[in-house]
Amino acid sequence: MEKTIYIRMRNRVQVKPEQTLFMKDIAQIIASEEIYQDLAALQVKKILPQDHIHIVDVMKVIRFISGIYPDHEIQTVGPPQTIIEVIYKKKGMSIPFFILVWFLLFFGAALTIMNFHEDVSMQTVHQRLYFIMTGKEVAKPLLFQIPYSIGIGLGMILFFNHVFKKRLNEEPSPLEVEMFNYQQSLDQYVILHENKESVKHLNDD
């Protein structure tokens, strides 16, 4: 145990431009007290101004640590790579652009709902339900249409599990799950295409 170093690579590390990365930043470390501080403070990479995405492979980390502590055994657990994402300062949001996007989303969602209701003849369904319950035929059965319209909004809130930035409960919404799956797929793509050690081409010589 005294001569063993345990390394668990982090999945993703977000850094600022020109920041210096140390071993403790990209991995969780378990080691003896004599070497832990020095090991955690080892410089791994200096972020360059042109960097956006960088992959740190666990094999390079093992080789790096073995060169400094050759008498220690290194055990790794967890992901084999760490994605280094450089976060640049975001520009302020343009108010006209925000309003334009808001209008596009609002009217796009409204048209989608209206087209769906037209396809399934929702007004006819409401008229039929109103006639069955009251025995009267009306063109606009507001008794059903008003609660139904309110229910659409409440249903969307429950479905997405958010009221603005406030979460209704701890369960992730379907949108958050889809965003998580998308991020996982994106990470796998980045690891495969940005990590030169993931793919090796052999020449037929």
GROMACS .gro file of N, CA, C and O in nm, residues 49-147:
model
  396
   49PRO      N    1  -0.312   2.986  -2.571
   49PRO     CA    2  -0.424   3.070  -2.617
   49PRO      C    3  -0.508   3.007  -2.728
   49PRO      O    4  -0.626   3.035  -2.739
   50GLN      N    5  -0.446   2.921  -2.810
   50GLN     CA    6  -0.520   2.862  -2.922
   50GLN      C    7  -0.592   2.732  -2.884
   50GLN      O    8  -0.662   2.674  -2.966
   51ASP      N    9  -0.576   2.686  -2.761
   51ASP     CA   10  -0.639   2.562  -2.719
   51ASP      C   11  -0.789   2.581  -2.697
   51ASP      O   12  -0.833   2.683  -2.645
   52HIS      N   13  -0.865   2.478  -2.737
   52HIS     CA   14  -1.009   2.476  -2.709
   52HIS      C   15  -1.047   2.346  -2.639
   52HIS      O   16  -1.117   2.348  -2.539
   53ILE      N   17  -1.003   2.235  -2.696
   53ILE     CA   18  -1.027   2.102  -2.639
   53ILE      C   19  -0.894   2.027  -2.638
   53ILE      O   20  -0.820   2.028  -2.736
   54HIS      N   21  -0.866   1.963  -2.525
   54HIS     CA   22  -0.744   1.882  -2.516
   54HIS      C   23  -0.778   1.755  -2.439
   54HIS      O   24  -0.857   1.757  -2.344
   55ILE      N   25  -0.717   1.643  -2.481
   55ILE     CA   26  -0.739   1.514  -2.416
   55ILE      C   27  -0.613   1.472  -2.343
   55ILE      O   28  -0.504   1.471  -2.401
   56VAL      N   29  -0.629   1.439  -2.215
   56VAL     CA   30  -0.518   1.385  -2.136
   56VAL      C   31  -0.543   1.237  -2.118
   56VAL      O   32  -0.640   1.197  -2.053
   57ASP      N   33  -0.457   1.154  -2.175
   57ASP     CA   34  -0.474   1.010  -2.170
   57ASP      C   35  -0.406   0.954  -2.046
   57ASP      O   36  -0.299   0.999  -2.005
   58VAL      N   37  -0.472   0.853  -1.986
   58VAL     CA   38  -0.420   0.797  -1.861
   58VAL      C   39  -0.284   0.730  -1.882
   58VAL      O   40  -0.201   0.727  -1.790
   59MET      N   41  -0.256   0.678  -2.002
   59MET     CA   42  -0.126   0.615  -2.028
   59MET      C   43  -0.013   0.717  -2.020
   59MET      O   44   0.096   0.688  -1.968
   60LYS      N   45  -0.039   0.838  -2.068
   60LYS     CA   46   0.062   0.943  -2.058
   60LYS      C   47   0.084   0.984  -1.913
   60LYS      O   48   0.196   1.014  -1.872
   61VAL      N   49  -0.026   0.983  -1.837
   61VAL     CA   50  -0.015   1.017  -1.695
   61VAL      C   51   0.068   0.911  -1.622
   61VAL      O   52   0.156   0.944  -1.540
   62ILE      N   53   0.043   0.784  -1.651
   62ILE     CA   54   0.120   0.676  -1.588
   62ILE      C   55   0.268   0.688  -1.625
   62ILE      O   56   0.356   0.674  -1.539
   63ARG      N   57   0.294   0.713  -1.753
   63ARG     CA   58   0.433   0.727  -1.798
   63ARG      C   59   0.500   0.846  -1.729
   63ARG      O   60   0.617   0.840  -1.689
   64PHE      N   61   0.426   0.954  -1.713
   64PHE     CA   62   0.478   1.075  -1.650
   64PHE      C   63   0.512   1.051  -1.503
   64PHE      O   64   0.620   1.086  -1.454
   65ILE      N   65   0.419   0.986  -1.431
   65ILE     CA   66   0.441   0.961  -1.289
   65ILE      C   67   0.550   0.857  -1.268
   65ILE      O   68   0.634   0.869  -1.177
   66SER      N   69   0.553   0.755  -1.354
   66SER     CA   70   0.656   0.650  -1.340
   66SER      C   71   0.796   0.706  -1.358
   66SER      O   72   0.892   0.657  -1.297
   67GLY      N   73   0.809   0.808  -1.442
   67GLY     CA   74   0.940   0.869  -1.460
   67GLY      C   75   0.989   0.942  -1.337
   67GLY      O   76   1.111   0.958  -1.316
   68ILE      N   77   0.895   0.989  -1.254
   68ILE     CA   78   0.932   1.063  -1.133
   68ILE      C   79   0.938   0.971  -1.012
   68ILE      O   80   1.025   0.986  -0.925
   69TYR      N   81   0.848   0.875  -1.006
   69TYR     CA   82   0.845   0.780  -0.894
   69TYR      C   83   0.856   0.637  -0.949
   69TYR      O   84   0.758   0.563  -0.954
   70PRO      N   85   0.974   0.598  -0.994
   70PRO     CA   86   0.990   0.466  -1.058
   70PRO      C   87   0.973   0.348  -0.962
   70PRO      O   88   0.945   0.236  -1.008
   71ASP      N   89   0.984   0.370  -0.833
   71ASP     CA   90   0.973   0.260  -0.737
   71ASP      C   91   0.831   0.242  -0.686
   71ASP      O   92   0.807   0.162  -0.597
   72HIS      N   93   0.734   0.318  -0.742
   72HIS     CA   94   0.595   0.308  -0.699
   72HIS      C   95   0.512   0.237  -0.804
   72HIS      O   96   0.533   0.255  -0.925
   73GLU      N   97   0.416   0.158  -0.758
   73GLU     CA   98   0.320   0.094  -0.848
   73GLU      C   99   0.202   0.189  -0.866
   73GLU      O  100   0.155   0.252  -0.771
   74ILE      N  101   0.152   0.199  -0.989
   74ILE     CA  102   0.042   0.290  -1.020
   74ILE      C  103  -0.081   0.208  -1.059
   74ILE      O  104  -0.075   0.126  -1.151
   75GLN      N  105  -0.190   0.232  -0.989
   75GLN     CA  106  -0.317   0.167  -1.017
   75GLN      C  107  -0.417   0.274  -1.062
   75GLN      O  108  -0.428   0.379  -1.001
   76THR      N  109  -0.488   0.246  -1.170
   76THR     CA  110  -0.586   0.342  -1.221
   76THR      C  111  -0.727   0.284  -1.214
   76THR      O  112  -0.747   0.164  -1.236
   77VAL      N  113  -0.822   0.368  -1.186
   77VAL     CA  114  -0.964   0.332  -1.188
   77VAL      C  115  -1.039   0.444  -1.259
   77VAL      O  116  -0.990   0.556  -1.269
   78GLY      N  117  -1.158   0.411  -1.308
   78GLY     CA  118  -1.238   0.516  -1.369
   78GLY      C  119  -1.207   0.536  -1.516
   78GLY      O  120  -1.149   0.451  -1.583
   79PRO      N  121  -1.244   0.652  -1.571
   79PRO     CA  122  -1.230   0.679  -1.715
   79PRO      C  123  -1.084   0.683  -1.757
   79PRO      O  124  -0.996   0.725  -1.681
   80PRO      N  125  -1.054   0.641  -1.880
   80PRO     CA  126  -0.916   0.639  -1.928
   80PRO      C  127  -0.865   0.773  -1.982
   80PRO      O  128  -0.748   0.785  -2.013
   81GLN      N  129  -0.953   0.871  -1.998
   81GLN     CA  130  -0.913   1.003  -2.047
   81GLN      C  131  -0.983   1.112  -1.969
   81GLN      O  132  -1.090   1.090  -1.912
   82THR      N  133  -0.921   1.227  -1.970
   82THR     CA  134  -0.984   1.348  -1.916
   82THR      C  135  -0.994   1.450  -2.029
   82THR      O  136  -0.896   1.476  -2.099
   83ILE      N  137  -1.114   1.505  -2.046
   83ILE     CA  138  -1.135   1.608  -2.147
   83ILE      C  139  -1.110   1.744  -2.084
   83ILE      O  140  -1.174   1.780  -1.985
   84ILE      N  141  -1.015   1.816  -2.140
   84ILE     CA  142  -0.985   1.951  -2.093
   84ILE      C  143  -1.058   2.049  -2.185
   84ILE      O  144  -1.028   2.058  -2.304
   85GLU      N  145  -1.155   2.120  -2.131
   85GLU     CA  146  -1.233   2.215  -2.208
   85GLU      C  147  -1.197   2.357  -2.165
   85GLU      O  148  -1.207   2.391  -2.046
   86VAL      N  149  -1.154   2.437  -2.259
   86VAL     CA  150  -1.115   2.575  -2.231
   86VAL      C  151  -1.239   2.663  -2.243
   86VAL      O  152  -1.304   2.667  -2.347
   87ILE      N  153  -1.272   2.733  -2.136
   87ILE     CA  154  -1.390   2.818  -2.131
   87ILE      C  155  -1.347   2.962  -2.151
   87ILE      O  156  -1.274   3.019  -2.067
   88TYR      N  157  -1.388   3.020  -2.261
   88TYR     CA  158  -1.357   3.160  -2.289
   88TYR      C  159  -1.471   3.248  -2.239
   88TYR      O  160  -1.585   3.204  -2.227
   89LYS      N  161  -1.438   3.372  -2.212
   89LYS     CA  162  -1.538   3.466  -2.160
   89LYS      C  163  -1.647   3.488  -2.264
   89LYS      O  164  -1.619   3.518  -2.380
   90LYS      N  165  -1.770   3.468  -2.220
   90LYS     CA  166  -1.883   3.481  -2.312
   90LYS      C  167  -1.917   3.629  -2.332
   90LYS      O  168  -1.907   3.710  -2.241
   91LYS      N  169  -1.958   3.657  -2.454
   91LYS     CA  170  -2.002   3.793  -2.484
   91LYS      C  171  -2.139   3.817  -2.423
   91LYS      O  172  -2.218   3.725  -2.405
   92GLY      N  173  -2.166   3.943  -2.391
   92GLY     CA  174  -2.296   3.979  -2.336
   92GLY      C  175  -2.407   3.952  -2.435
   92GLY      O  176  -2.389   3.964  -2.556
   93MET      N  177  -2.522   3.912  -2.383
   93MET     CA  178  -2.635   3.879  -2.470
   93MET      C  179  -2.694   4.006  -2.532
   93MET      O  180  -2.718   4.105  -2.463
   94SER      N  181  -2.718   4.001  -2.661
   94SER     CA  182  -2.780   4.112  -2.731
   94SER      C  183  -2.931   4.109  -2.708
   94SER      O  184  -2.995   4.007  -2.733
   95ILE      N  185  -2.986   4.218  -2.659
   95ILE     CA  186  -3.130   4.224  -2.631
   95ILE      C  187  -3.214   4.202  -2.758
   95ILE      O  188  -3.309   4.124  -2.756
   96PRO      N  189  -3.183   4.269  -2.870
   96PRO     CA  190  -3.261   4.242  -2.993
   96PRO      C  191  -3.254   4.096  -3.036
   96PRO      O  192  -3.355   4.038  -3.080
   97PHE      N  193  -3.136   4.035  -3.024
   97PHE     CA  194  -3.122   3.894  -3.062
   97PHE      C  195  -3.204   3.806  -2.969
   97PHE      O  196  -3.270   3.710  -3.013
   98PHE      N  197  -3.203   3.837  -2.839
   98PHE     CA  198  -3.283   3.760  -2.742
   98PHE      C  199  -3.431   3.769  -2.775
   98PHE      O  200  -3.503   3.669  -2.772
   99ILE      N  201  -3.479   3.891  -2.806
   99ILE     CA  202  -3.620   3.910  -2.840
   99ILE      C  203  -3.657   3.834  -2.967
   99ILE      O  204  -3.763   3.771  -2.976
  100LEU      N  205  -3.566   3.837  -3.067
  100LEU     CA  206  -3.591   3.766  -3.192
  100LEU      C  207  -3.604   3.615  -3.167
  100LEU      O  208  -3.698   3.551  -3.217
  101VAL      N  209  -3.512   3.559  -3.091
  101VAL     CA  210  -3.516   3.416  -3.061
  101VAL      C  211  -3.642   3.381  -2.982
  101VAL      O  212  -3.708   3.280  -3.008
  102TRP      N  213  -3.677   3.468  -2.887
  102TRP     CA  214  -3.797   3.443  -2.806
  102TRP      C  215  -3.921   3.440  -2.893
  102TRP      O  216  -4.006   3.352  -2.878
  103PHE      N  217  -3.933   3.535  -2.985
  103PHE     CA  218  -4.049   3.538  -3.075
  103PHE      C  219  -4.052   3.415  -3.165
  103PHE      O  220  -4.159   3.356  -3.189
  104LEU      N  221  -3.936   3.374  -3.217
  104LEU     CA  222  -3.931   3.256  -3.303
  104LEU      C  223  -3.976   3.131  -3.227
  104LEU      O  224  -4.055   3.050  -3.279
  105LEU      N  225  -3.927   3.115  -3.104
  105LEU     CA  226  -3.965   2.997  -3.025
  105LEU      C  227  -4.112   3.003  -2.986
  105LEU      O  228  -4.183   2.901  -2.990
  106PHE      N  229  -4.160   3.122  -2.950
  106PHE     CA  230  -4.299   3.135  -2.906
  106PHE      C  231  -4.394   3.102  -3.019
  106PHE      O  232  -4.486   3.019  -3.004
  107PHE      N  233  -4.375   3.166  -3.134
  107PHE     CA  234  -4.467   3.144  -3.246
  107PHE      C  235  -4.448   3.006  -3.308
  107PHE      O  236  -4.544   2.946  -3.357
  108GLY      N  237  -4.324   2.955  -3.305
  108GLY     CA  238  -4.303   2.820  -3.355
  108GLY      C  239  -4.376   2.717  -3.271
  108GLY      O  240  -4.441   2.626  -3.325
  109ALA      N  241  -4.369   2.732  -3.136
  109ALA     CA  242  -4.440   2.640  -3.048
  109ALA      C  243  -4.591   2.654  -3.065
  109ALA      O  244  -4.665   2.555  -3.067
  110ALA      N  245  -4.638   2.780  -3.079
  110ALA     CA  246  -4.782   2.804  -3.095
  110ALA      C  247  -4.834   2.740  -3.223
  110ALA      O  248  -4.940   2.674  -3.224
  111LEU      N  249  -4.760   2.757  -3.333
  111LEU     CA  250  -4.802   2.698  -3.460
  111LEU      C  251  -4.801   2.546  -3.453
  111LEU      O  252  -4.889   2.479  -3.510
  112THR      N  253  -4.703   2.489  -3.383
  112THR     CA  254  -4.696   2.344  -3.369
  112THR      C  255  -4.818   2.291  -3.296
  112THR      O  256  -4.879   2.191  -3.338
  113ILE      N  257  -4.854   2.356  -3.186
  113ILE     CA  258  -4.971   2.312  -3.108
  113ILE      C  259  -5.099   2.328  -3.189
  113ILE      O  260  -5.186   2.238  -3.192
  114MET      N  261  -5.114   2.440  -3.258
  114MET     CA  262  -5.234   2.462  -3.337
  114MET      C  263  -5.246   2.363  -3.451
  114MET      O  264  -5.355   2.311  -3.480
  115ASN      N  265  -5.135   2.336  -3.519
  115ASN     CA  266  -5.139   2.239  -3.630
  115ASN      C  267  -5.173   2.099  -3.579
  115ASN      O  268  -5.246   2.024  -3.645
  116PHE      N  269  -5.119   2.063  -3.462
  116PHE     CA  270  -5.152   1.932  -3.405
  116PHE      C  271  -5.301   1.922  -3.374
  116PHE      O  272  -5.367   1.822  -3.406
  117HIS      N  273  -5.356   2.028  -3.311
  117HIS     CA  274  -5.498   2.026  -3.277
  117HIS      C  275  -5.586   2.023  -3.401
  117HIS      O  276  -5.693   1.961  -3.401
  118GLU      N  277  -5.542   2.089  -3.507
  118GLU     CA  278  -5.617   2.085  -3.632
  118GLU      C  279  -5.613   1.946  -3.694
  118GLU      O  280  -5.714   1.897  -3.747
  119ASP      N  281  -5.497   1.880  -3.686
  119ASP     CA  282  -5.484   1.746  -3.742
  119ASP      C  283  -5.575   1.646  -3.673
  119ASP      O  284  -5.631   1.556  -3.737
  120VAL      N  285  -5.587   1.656  -3.540
  120VAL     CA  286  -5.667   1.559  -3.465
  120VAL      C  287  -5.809   1.607  -3.440
  120VAL      O  288  -5.886   1.542  -3.368
  121SER      N  289  -5.845   1.724  -3.500
  121SER     CA  290  -5.981   1.780  -3.486
  121SER      C  291  -6.019   1.797  -3.339
  121SER      O  292  -6.126   1.749  -3.293
  122MET      N  293  -5.935   1.864  -3.263
  122MET     CA  294  -5.957   1.881  -3.120
  122MET      C  295  -6.084   1.961  -3.090
  122MET      O  296  -6.156   1.931  -2.996
  123GLN      N  297  -6.112   2.063  -3.172
  123GLN     CA  298  -6.234   2.142  -3.149
  123GLN      C  299  -6.358   2.056  -3.163
  123GLN      O  300  -6.453   2.067  -3.085
  124THR      N  301  -6.359   1.969  -3.263
  124THR     CA  302  -6.472   1.878  -3.283
  124THR      C  303  -6.488   1.784  -3.165
  124THR      O  304  -6.600   1.755  -3.121
  125VAL      N  305  -6.375   1.738  -3.111
  125VAL     CA  306  -6.379   1.649  -2.994
  125VAL      C  307  -6.441   1.722  -2.875
  125VAL      O  308  -6.525   1.667  -2.803
  126HIS      N  309  -6.400   1.847  -2.852
  126HIS     CA  310  -6.455   1.924  -2.742
  126HIS      C  311  -6.606   1.949  -2.761
  126HIS      O  312  -6.683   1.943  -2.664
  127GLN      N  313  -6.642   1.979  -2.884
  127GLN     CA  314  -6.785   2.000  -2.912
  127GLN      C  315  -6.866   1.874  -2.884
  127GLN      O  316  -6.976   1.880  -2.827
  128ARG      N  317  -6.812   1.759  -2.923
  128ARG     CA  318  -6.880   1.633  -2.901
  128ARG      C  319  -6.891   1.601  -2.753
  128ARG      O  320  -6.996   1.558  -2.705
  129LEU      N  321  -6.783   1.624  -2.678
  129LEU     CA  322  -6.786   1.600  -2.533
  129LEU      C  323  -6.887   1.691  -2.465
  129LEU      O  324  -6.960   1.649  -2.375
  130TYR      N  325  -6.889   1.817  -2.507
  130TYR     CA  326  -6.984   1.912  -2.448
  130TYR      C  327  -7.128   1.870  -2.475
  130TYR      O  328  -7.214   1.878  -2.386
  131PHE      N  329  -7.155   1.822  -2.597
  131PHE     CA  330  -7.290   1.777  -2.633
  131PHE      C  331  -7.329   1.654  -2.552
  131PHE      O  332  -7.444   1.642  -2.505
  132ILE      N  333  -7.232   1.562  -2.531
  132ILE     CA  334  -7.261   1.440  -2.454
  132ILE      C  335  -7.295   1.473  -2.309
  132ILE      O  336  -7.386   1.413  -2.250
  133MET      N  337  -7.226   1.572  -2.252
  133MET     CA  338  -7.243   1.603  -2.110
  133MET      C  339  -7.361   1.698  -2.085
  133MET      O  340  -7.423   1.693  -1.979
  134THR      N  341  -7.390   1.788  -2.180
  134THR     CA  342  -7.495   1.889  -2.157
  134THR      C  343  -7.617   1.873  -2.247
  134THR      O  344  -7.723   1.928  -2.217
  135GLY      N  345  -7.599   1.803  -2.357
  135GLY     CA  346  -7.709   1.789  -2.452
  135GLY      C  347  -7.728   1.910  -2.539
  135GLY      O  348  -7.827   1.918  -2.613
  136LYS      N  349  -7.635   2.005  -2.534
  136LYS     CA  350  -7.644   2.125  -2.616
  136LYS      C  351  -7.529   2.130  -2.714
  136LYS      O  352  -7.416   2.091  -2.682
  137GLU      N  353  -7.556   2.180  -2.833
  137GLU     CA  354  -7.452   2.196  -2.934
  137GLU      C  355  -7.408   2.342  -2.937
  137GLU      O  356  -7.490   2.432  -2.956
  138VAL      N  357  -7.277   2.365  -2.917
  138VAL     CA  358  -7.221   2.501  -2.921
  138VAL      C  359  -7.097   2.499  -3.010
  138VAL      O  360  -7.030   2.396  -3.024
  139ALA      N  361  -7.066   2.614  -3.071
  139ALA     CA  362  -6.949   2.623  -3.160
  139ALA      C  363  -6.819   2.633  -3.081
  139ALA      O  364  -6.714   2.585  -3.125
  140LYS      N  365  -6.828   2.698  -2.963
  140LYS     CA  366  -6.709   2.716  -2.881
  140LYS      C  367  -6.736   2.665  -2.739
  140LYS      O  368  -6.783   2.740  -2.653
  141PRO      N  369  -6.707   2.540  -2.714
  141PRO     CA  370  -6.730   2.483  -2.579
  141PRO      C  371  -6.621   2.528  -2.481
  141PRO      O  372  -6.527   2.455  -2.451
  142LEU      N  373  -6.631   2.652  -2.433
  142LEU     CA  374  -6.529   2.709  -2.345
  142LEU      C  375  -6.514   2.631  -2.215
  142LEU      O  376  -6.408   2.638  -2.151
  143LEU      N  377  -6.619   2.560  -2.175
  143LEU     CA  378  -6.611   2.479  -2.053
  143LEU      C  379  -6.497   2.377  -2.060
  143LEU      O  380  -6.437   2.343  -1.958
  144PHE      N  381  -6.466   2.330  -2.181
  144PHE     CA  382  -6.355   2.237  -2.200
  144PHE      C  383  -6.229   2.307  -2.250
  144PHE      O  384  -6.117   2.272  -2.212
  145GLN      N  385  -6.247   2.405  -2.336
  145GLN     CA  386  -6.132   2.467  -2.402
  145GLN      C  387  -6.043   2.546  -2.305
  145GLN      O  388  -5.921   2.542  -2.314
  146ILE      N  389  -6.106   2.619  -2.211
  146ILE     CA  390  -6.026   2.699  -2.117
  146ILE      C  391  -5.945   2.610  -2.023
  146ILE      O  392  -5.822   2.628  -2.011
  147PRO      N  393  -6.007   2.511  -1.953
  147PRO     CA  394  -5.924   2.423  -1.868
  147PRO      C  395  -5.819   2.345  -1.948
  147PRO      O  396  -5.708   2.323  -1.900
   0.00000   0.00000   0.00000
